[in-house]
Tab-separated table of C-alpha atoms in Angstrom:
chain	number	residue	atom	x	y	z
A	254	UNK	CA	-27.175	-6.920	33.461
A	255	UNK	CA	-28.699	-5.099	30.485
A	256	UNK	CA	-27.006	-1.704	30.315
A	257	UNK	CA	-27.079	0.047	26.948
A	258	UNK	CA	-24.971	2.914	25.662
A	259	UNK	CA	-27.964	5.264	25.818
A	260	UNK	CA	-28.217	4.597	29.563
A	261	UNK	CA	-24.615	5.733	29.943
A	262	UNK	CA	-25.102	8.810	27.745
A	263	UNK	CA	-28.191	9.852	29.684
A	264	UNK	CA	-26.442	9.242	32.985
A	265	UNK	CA	-23.397	11.321	31.990
A	266	UNK	CA	-25.628	14.211	30.928
A	267	UNK	CA	-27.454	14.228	34.289
A	268	UNK	CA	-24.198	13.770	36.225
A	269	UNK	CA	-22.592	16.730	34.456
A	270	UNK	CA	-25.616	19.021	34.621
A	271	UNK	CA	-26.792	17.845	38.089
A	272	UNK	CA	-30.238	18.865	36.889
A	273	UNK	CA	-32.741	16.618	35.119
A	274	UNK	CA	-34.388	19.476	33.218
A	275	UNK	CA	-31.142	20.844	31.789
A	276	UNK	CA	-29.924	17.311	30.995
A	277	UNK	CA	-33.181	16.563	29.131
A	278	UNK	CA	-32.756	19.772	27.136
A	279	UNK	CA	-29.175	18.875	26.306
A	280	UNK	CA	-30.267	15.424	25.120
A	281	UNK	CA	-33.252	16.847	23.243
A	282	UNK	CA	-35.728	14.577	25.043
A	283	UNK	CA	-38.443	15.212	27.612
A	284	UNK	CA	-37.707	14.857	31.308
A	285	UNK	CA	-39.978	11.875	32.219
A	286	UNK	CA	-38.267	9.406	29.818
A	287	UNK	CA	-34.885	10.612	31.071
A	288	UNK	CA	-35.876	9.996	34.690
A	289	UNK	CA	-37.135	6.556	33.696
A	290	UNK	CA	-33.816	5.679	32.017
A	291	UNK	CA	-31.874	6.672	35.135
A	292	UNK	CA	-34.173	4.545	37.285
A	293	UNK	CA	-33.558	1.592	34.930
A	294	UNK	CA	-29.795	2.150	35.127
A	295	UNK	CA	-29.908	2.175	38.926
A	296	UNK	CA	-31.957	-0.988	38.823
A	297	UNK	CA	-29.469	-2.708	36.511
A	298	UNK	CA	-26.430	-1.677	38.543
A	299	UNK	CA	-28.118	-2.285	41.886
A	300	UNK	CA	-26.658	1.018	43.067
A	301	UNK	CA	-28.111	4.379	43.940
A	302	UNK	CA	-26.378	6.865	41.630
A	303	UNK	CA	-27.948	10.176	42.678
A	304	UNK	CA	-29.154	11.763	45.878
A	305	UNK	CA	-32.252	13.699	44.815
A	306	UNK	CA	-34.101	16.397	46.715
A	307	UNK	CA	-36.593	18.987	45.557
A	308	UNK	CA	-33.769	21.493	45.299
A	309	UNK	CA	-30.713	19.516	44.187
A	310	UNK	CA	-29.286	16.448	42.501
A	311	UNK	CA	-25.973	15.113	43.768
A	312	UNK	CA	-23.854	12.133	42.753
A	313	UNK	CA	-23.369	9.348	45.238
A	314	UNK	CA	-19.996	7.628	45.634
A	315	UNK	CA	-21.221	4.920	43.244
A	316	UNK	CA	-22.350	7.652	40.855
A	317	UNK	CA	-18.904	9.287	40.857
A	318	UNK	CA	-17.289	5.945	40.046
A	319	UNK	CA	-19.752	5.184	37.256
A	320	UNK	CA	-19.284	8.664	35.799
A	321	UNK	CA	-15.549	8.053	35.352
A	322	UNK	CA	-16.120	4.611	33.855
A	323	UNK	CA	-19.016	5.751	31.645
A	324	UNK	CA	-16.948	8.571	30.163
A	325	UNK	CA	-14.113	6.129	29.399
A	326	UNK	CA	-16.515	3.621	27.815
A	327	UNK	CA	-18.228	6.228	25.648
A	328	UNK	CA	-14.872	7.625	24.545
A	329	UNK	CA	-13.641	4.133	23.678
A	330	UNK	CA	-16.784	3.459	21.637
A	331	UNK	CA	-16.367	6.780	19.814
A	332	UNK	CA	-12.718	6.047	19.076
A	333	UNK	CA	-13.531	2.534	17.871
A	334	UNK	CA	-16.189	3.883	15.509
A	335	UNK	CA	-13.767	6.536	14.255
A	336	UNK	CA	-11.042	3.955	13.640
A	337	UNK	CA	-13.479	1.749	11.715
A	338	UNK	CA	-14.571	4.714	9.593
A	339	UNK	CA	-10.971	5.757	8.915
A	340	UNK	CA	-10.062	2.198	7.965
A	341	UNK	CA	-13.064	2.029	5.630
A	342	UNK	CA	-12.006	5.305	3.973
A	343	UNK	CA	-8.430	4.068	3.601
A	344	UNK	CA	-6.987	6.596	6.064
A	345	UNK	CA	-5.569	3.884	8.327
A	346	UNK	CA	-4.665	0.216	8.018
A	347	UNK	CA	-2.050	-1.591	5.977
A	348	UNK	CA	-1.167	-1.931	2.318
A	349	UNK	CA	1.093	-4.796	1.207
A	350	UNK	CA	2.845	-4.278	-2.115
A	351	UNK	CA	5.163	-6.646	-3.913
A	352	UNK	CA	7.623	-5.038	-6.296
A	353	UNK	CA	10.433	-5.990	-8.615
A	354	UNK	CA	13.859	-4.467	-8.052
A	355	UNK	CA	13.365	-2.002	-10.916
A	356	UNK	CA	10.030	-0.602	-9.687
A	357	UNK	CA	11.432	2.019	-7.252
A	358	UNK	CA	13.610	3.383	-10.069
A	359	UNK	CA	10.537	4.323	-12.123
A	360	UNK	CA	8.946	7.714	-11.535
A	361	UNK	CA	5.449	6.263	-11.931
A	362	UNK	CA	5.997	4.110	-8.817
A	363	UNK	CA	8.271	6.277	-6.675
A	364	UNK	CA	6.114	9.392	-7.129
A	365	UNK	CA	2.909	7.483	-6.325
A	366	UNK	CA	4.450	6.079	-3.134
A	367	UNK	CA	5.596	9.555	-2.079
A	368	UNK	CA	2.174	11.102	-2.702
A	369	UNK	CA	0.412	8.248	-0.898
A	370	UNK	CA	2.621	8.726	2.162
A	371	UNK	CA	1.926	12.475	2.160
A	372	UNK	CA	-1.838	12.038	1.894
A	373	UNK	CA	-2.372	8.989	4.120
A	374	UNK	CA	0.495	8.919	6.644
A	375	UNK	CA	-1.389	6.592	9.026
A	376	UNK	CA	-1.495	3.751	6.486
A	377	UNK	CA	1.406	1.340	6.964
A	378	UNK	CA	2.885	0.445	3.573
A	379	UNK	CA	4.650	-2.890	3.682
A	380	UNK	CA	6.914	-3.151	0.644
A	381	UNK	CA	8.275	-6.570	-0.294
A	382	UNK	CA	10.961	-6.877	-2.964
A	383	UNK	CA	10.014	-10.045	-4.841
A	384	UNK	CA	10.662	-10.890	-8.469
A	385	UNK	CA	7.750	-11.163	-10.859
A	386	UNK	CA	7.128	-14.905	-10.713
A	387	UNK	CA	7.420	-15.008	-6.930
A	388	UNK	CA	4.647	-12.394	-6.596
A	389	UNK	CA	1.977	-14.533	-8.233
A	390	UNK	CA	1.238	-16.925	-5.335
A	391	UNK	CA	1.088	-14.205	-2.611
A	392	UNK	CA	-1.266	-12.141	-4.780
A	393	UNK	CA	-3.468	-15.180	-5.318
A	394	UNK	CA	-3.765	-16.145	-1.638
A	395	UNK	CA	-3.955	-12.627	-0.197
A	396	UNK	CA	-0.501	-12.191	1.329
A	397	UNK	CA	-0.004	-9.273	-1.075
A	398	UNK	CA	-2.608	-6.650	-1.969
A	399	UNK	CA	-0.915	-5.284	-5.087
A	400	UNK	CA	2.014	-6.337	-7.241
A	401	UNK	CA	4.254	-4.191	-9.423
A	402	UNK	CA	5.961	-6.522	-11.864
A	403	UNK	CA	7.234	-7.039	-15.373
A	404	UNK	CA	4.973	-8.455	-18.081
A	405	UNK	CA	4.497	-12.173	-17.636
A	406	UNK	CA	1.771	-14.799	-18.181
A	407	UNK	CA	-0.752	-14.486	-15.337
A	408	UNK	CA	-3.091	-17.029	-13.722
A	409	UNK	CA	-6.774	-16.607	-14.577
A	410	UNK	CA	-7.644	-14.952	-11.232
A	411	UNK	CA	-5.082	-12.146	-11.523
A	412	UNK	CA	-5.747	-8.904	-13.372
A	413	UNK	CA	-3.225	-6.358	-14.613
A	414	UNK	CA	-2.948	-2.822	-15.894
A	415	UNK	CA	-0.048	-1.347	-17.833
A	416	UNK	CA	1.851	1.244	-15.809
A	417	UNK	CA	4.814	1.860	-18.064
A	418	UNK	CA	6.229	0.683	-21.369
A	419	UNK	CA	9.897	1.585	-21.254
A	420	UNK	CA	12.749	1.109	-23.712
A	421	UNK	CA	15.521	-1.399	-23.199
A	422	UNK	CA	19.087	-0.116	-23.311
A	423	UNK	CA	22.442	-1.718	-23.925
A	424	UNK	CA	24.651	-1.274	-20.857
A	425	UNK	CA	28.397	-1.163	-21.472
A	426	UNK	CA	31.551	-0.068	-19.689
A	427	UNK	CA	32.605	3.502	-20.479
A	428	UNK	CA	35.781	2.207	-22.171
A	429	UNK	CA	33.879	-0.221	-24.419
A	430	UNK	CA	34.020	0.535	-28.188
A	431	UNK	CA	30.186	0.812	-28.283
A	432	UNK	CA	30.109	3.437	-25.521
A	433	UNK	CA	30.425	6.320	-28.010
A	434	UNK	CA	27.545	5.207	-30.243
A	435	UNK	CA	24.339	7.237	-30.347
A	436	UNK	CA	22.311	4.073	-30.951
A	437	UNK	CA	23.078	0.449	-31.679
A	438	UNK	CA	21.216	-2.626	-32.846
A	439	UNK	CA	20.967	-5.642	-30.571
A	440	UNK	CA	22.936	-7.480	-33.259
A	441	UNK	CA	25.977	-5.431	-32.210
A	442	UNK	CA	25.951	-7.379	-28.932
A	443	UNK	CA	25.842	-10.818	-30.548
A	444	UNK	CA	29.504	-11.658	-29.957
A	445	UNK	CA	29.947	-9.737	-26.709
A	446	UNK	CA	30.399	-11.476	-23.333
A	447	UNK	CA	26.994	-11.060	-21.739
A	448	UNK	CA	26.195	-10.476	-18.064
A	449	UNK	CA	22.681	-11.784	-17.546
A	450	UNK	CA	20.103	-13.027	-15.093
A	451	UNK	CA	20.255	-16.508	-13.609
A	452	UNK	CA	17.473	-18.467	-15.399
A	453	UNK	CA	16.434	-19.928	-12.031
A	454	UNK	CA	16.005	-16.471	-10.484
A	455	UNK	CA	12.382	-16.070	-11.509
A	456	UNK	CA	12.698	-12.574	-12.943
A	457	UNK	CA	10.469	-11.792	-15.923
A	458	UNK	CA	13.226	-9.624	-17.417
A	459	UNK	CA	15.147	-12.820	-18.168
A	460	UNK	CA	12.418	-14.040	-20.523
A	461	UNK	CA	11.716	-10.533	-21.828
A	462	UNK	CA	15.283	-9.778	-22.900
A	463	UNK	CA	16.042	-13.294	-24.069
A	464	UNK	CA	12.923	-13.188	-26.293
A	465	UNK	CA	14.138	-9.916	-27.821
A	466	UNK	CA	17.522	-11.454	-28.654
A	467	UNK	CA	15.933	-14.579	-30.096
A	468	UNK	CA	13.639	-12.513	-32.344
A	469	UNK	CA	16.787	-11.208	-33.996
A	470	UNK	CA	18.396	-14.665	-34.104
A	471	UNK	CA	20.940	-13.864	-31.427
A	472	UNK	CA	22.118	-16.491	-29.006
A	473	UNK	CA	23.868	-14.437	-26.313
A	474	UNK	CA	27.328	-15.446	-25.182
A	475	UNK	CA	26.529	-15.471	-21.465
A	476	UNK	CA	29.615	-15.452	-19.271
A	477	UNK	CA	28.106	-14.302	-15.959
A	478	UNK	CA	24.715	-15.262	-14.451
A	479	UNK	CA	23.465	-13.370	-11.396
A	480	UNK	CA	20.229	-12.947	-9.485
A	481	UNK	CA	19.733	-9.178	-9.374
A	482	UNK	CA	19.845	-6.331	-11.863
A	483	UNK	CA	22.002	-4.223	-9.543
A	484	UNK	CA	24.588	-7.010	-9.562
A	485	UNK	CA	24.502	-6.982	-13.355
A	486	UNK	CA	25.249	-3.249	-13.293
A	487	UNK	CA	28.112	-3.780	-10.874
A	488	UNK	CA	29.709	-6.462	-13.024
A	489	UNK	CA	29.318	-4.468	-16.232
A	490	UNK	CA	30.934	-1.533	-14.410
A	491	UNK	CA	33.990	-3.710	-13.779
A	492	UNK	CA	34.283	-4.518	-17.490
A	493	UNK	CA	33.237	-8.172	-17.249
A	494	UNK	CA	30.733	-7.872	-20.103
A	495	UNK	CA	27.715	-6.045	-21.496
A	496	UNK	CA	24.019	-6.370	-20.772
A	497	UNK	CA	20.531	-5.113	-21.628
A	498	UNK	CA	18.262	-3.546	-19.010
A	499	UNK	CA	15.187	-1.271	-18.855
A	500	UNK	CA	15.710	2.491	-18.955
A	501	UNK	CA	14.517	2.928	-15.357
A	502	UNK	CA	17.779	1.490	-14.030
A	503	UNK	CA	19.602	4.541	-15.370
A	504	UNK	CA	18.569	6.255	-12.128
A	505	UNK	CA	21.170	4.065	-10.412
A	506	UNK	CA	24.044	6.228	-11.531
A	507	UNK	CA	27.373	4.407	-11.815
A	508	UNK	CA	30.238	6.459	-13.203
A	509	UNK	CA	31.753	3.617	-15.235
A	510	UNK	CA	28.537	2.717	-17.096
A	511	UNK	CA	27.186	4.000	-20.394
A	512	UNK	CA	23.590	3.434	-21.502
A	513	UNK	CA	23.154	3.118	-25.260
A	514	UNK	CA	19.658	3.184	-26.840
A	515	UNK	CA	18.666	0.243	-29.038
A	516	UNK	CA	17.316	0.868	-32.539
A	517	UNK	CA	14.746	-1.940	-32.456
A	518	UNK	CA	11.204	-0.626	-31.848
A	519	UNK	CA	10.226	-3.784	-29.996
A	520	UNK	CA	13.113	-3.397	-27.523
A	521	UNK	CA	10.743	-2.534	-24.688
A	522	UNK	CA	9.688	-3.913	-21.329
A	523	UNK	CA	6.330	-3.364	-19.662
A	524	UNK	CA	5.746	-2.656	-15.984
A	525	UNK	CA	2.389	-3.918	-14.710
A	526	UNK	CA	0.163	-3.297	-11.735
A	527	UNK	CA	-1.360	-6.648	-10.733
A	528	UNK	CA	-4.108	-7.607	-8.274
A	529	UNK	CA	-6.434	-10.512	-7.541
A	530	UNK	CA	-9.900	-10.376	-9.094
A	531	UNK	CA	-11.169	-12.798	-6.450
A	532	UNK	CA	-10.429	-10.571	-3.447
A	533	UNK	CA	-12.375	-7.584	-2.184
A	534	UNK	CA	-10.825	-4.269	-3.183
A	535	UNK	CA	-10.301	-2.150	-0.055
A	536	UNK	CA	-9.907	1.636	0.069
A	537	UNK	CA	-6.151	1.479	0.629
A	538	UNK	CA	-5.740	-0.496	-2.593
A	539	UNK	CA	-8.085	1.797	-4.519
A	540	UNK	CA	-6.239	4.912	-3.342
A	541	UNK	CA	-2.836	3.547	-4.368
A	542	UNK	CA	-4.138	2.294	-7.709
A	543	UNK	CA	-5.614	5.725	-8.443
A	544	UNK	CA	-2.259	7.422	-7.780
A	545	UNK	CA	-0.390	4.920	-9.944
A	546	UNK	CA	-2.862	5.471	-12.784
A	547	UNK	CA	-2.518	9.250	-12.473
A	548	UNK	CA	1.268	8.927	-12.777
A	549	UNK	CA	1.232	6.877	-15.965
A	550	UNK	CA	3.052	8.666	-18.800
């Protein structure tokens, strides 16, 4: 059976007009080719679709059935084409983003996510909280589309763009002697019990902050090692020690914590947008990247 979509479109026009002349006008073709297409369709289906007289055109029972099915088929084709177009434009589909625990606390990320959701509500955003080092493999093999992570050495196939360079702060309990200082040097923390990341956790902040301390010849007195920054904040809030974290975590307001700026100009941490250079950039990725770039301070 060799039935084409044009056969169905022509048939629906005749079936709705019940007049070959009006149907030909509606289709913007001449009547003889239209009649020929209907004859071909009847030949392909092996069914008589119209009862024709000199005065009228009427659908047969087979014609009524085909009209219902033809309308459904044409609608399905139209919807499929529309879905493909919307997916191509980035109006539907899925976007998979890996992010470090600090990313949602930064305005550059949270505002971009909010604006993306407002503009493209039909795109499913799948957010995966993964530390920086754990994002690298999924970005490489395509399980993640974009990564928001701290600065770290990247494999050759991954590209990055700076989203935010933010200051590092000393975090102390409100009753700590340093809590009243306007600013302090990292050297003021040299002898303090330090709450820090587990070195096996894979977070880039571990290397970032440790490198800062080492540049000023400080070997931190680490008394607590944990996996997440929010746990660090919780332990500092109980008075178990001090720590250093990026400014973005200040949005997690804990009444017992005080954030003290550091005087060192290199006490900063960078937040990166990372993607694979070896994978095709789809519209969903491009739209999110554009919003993130717009939000950069």
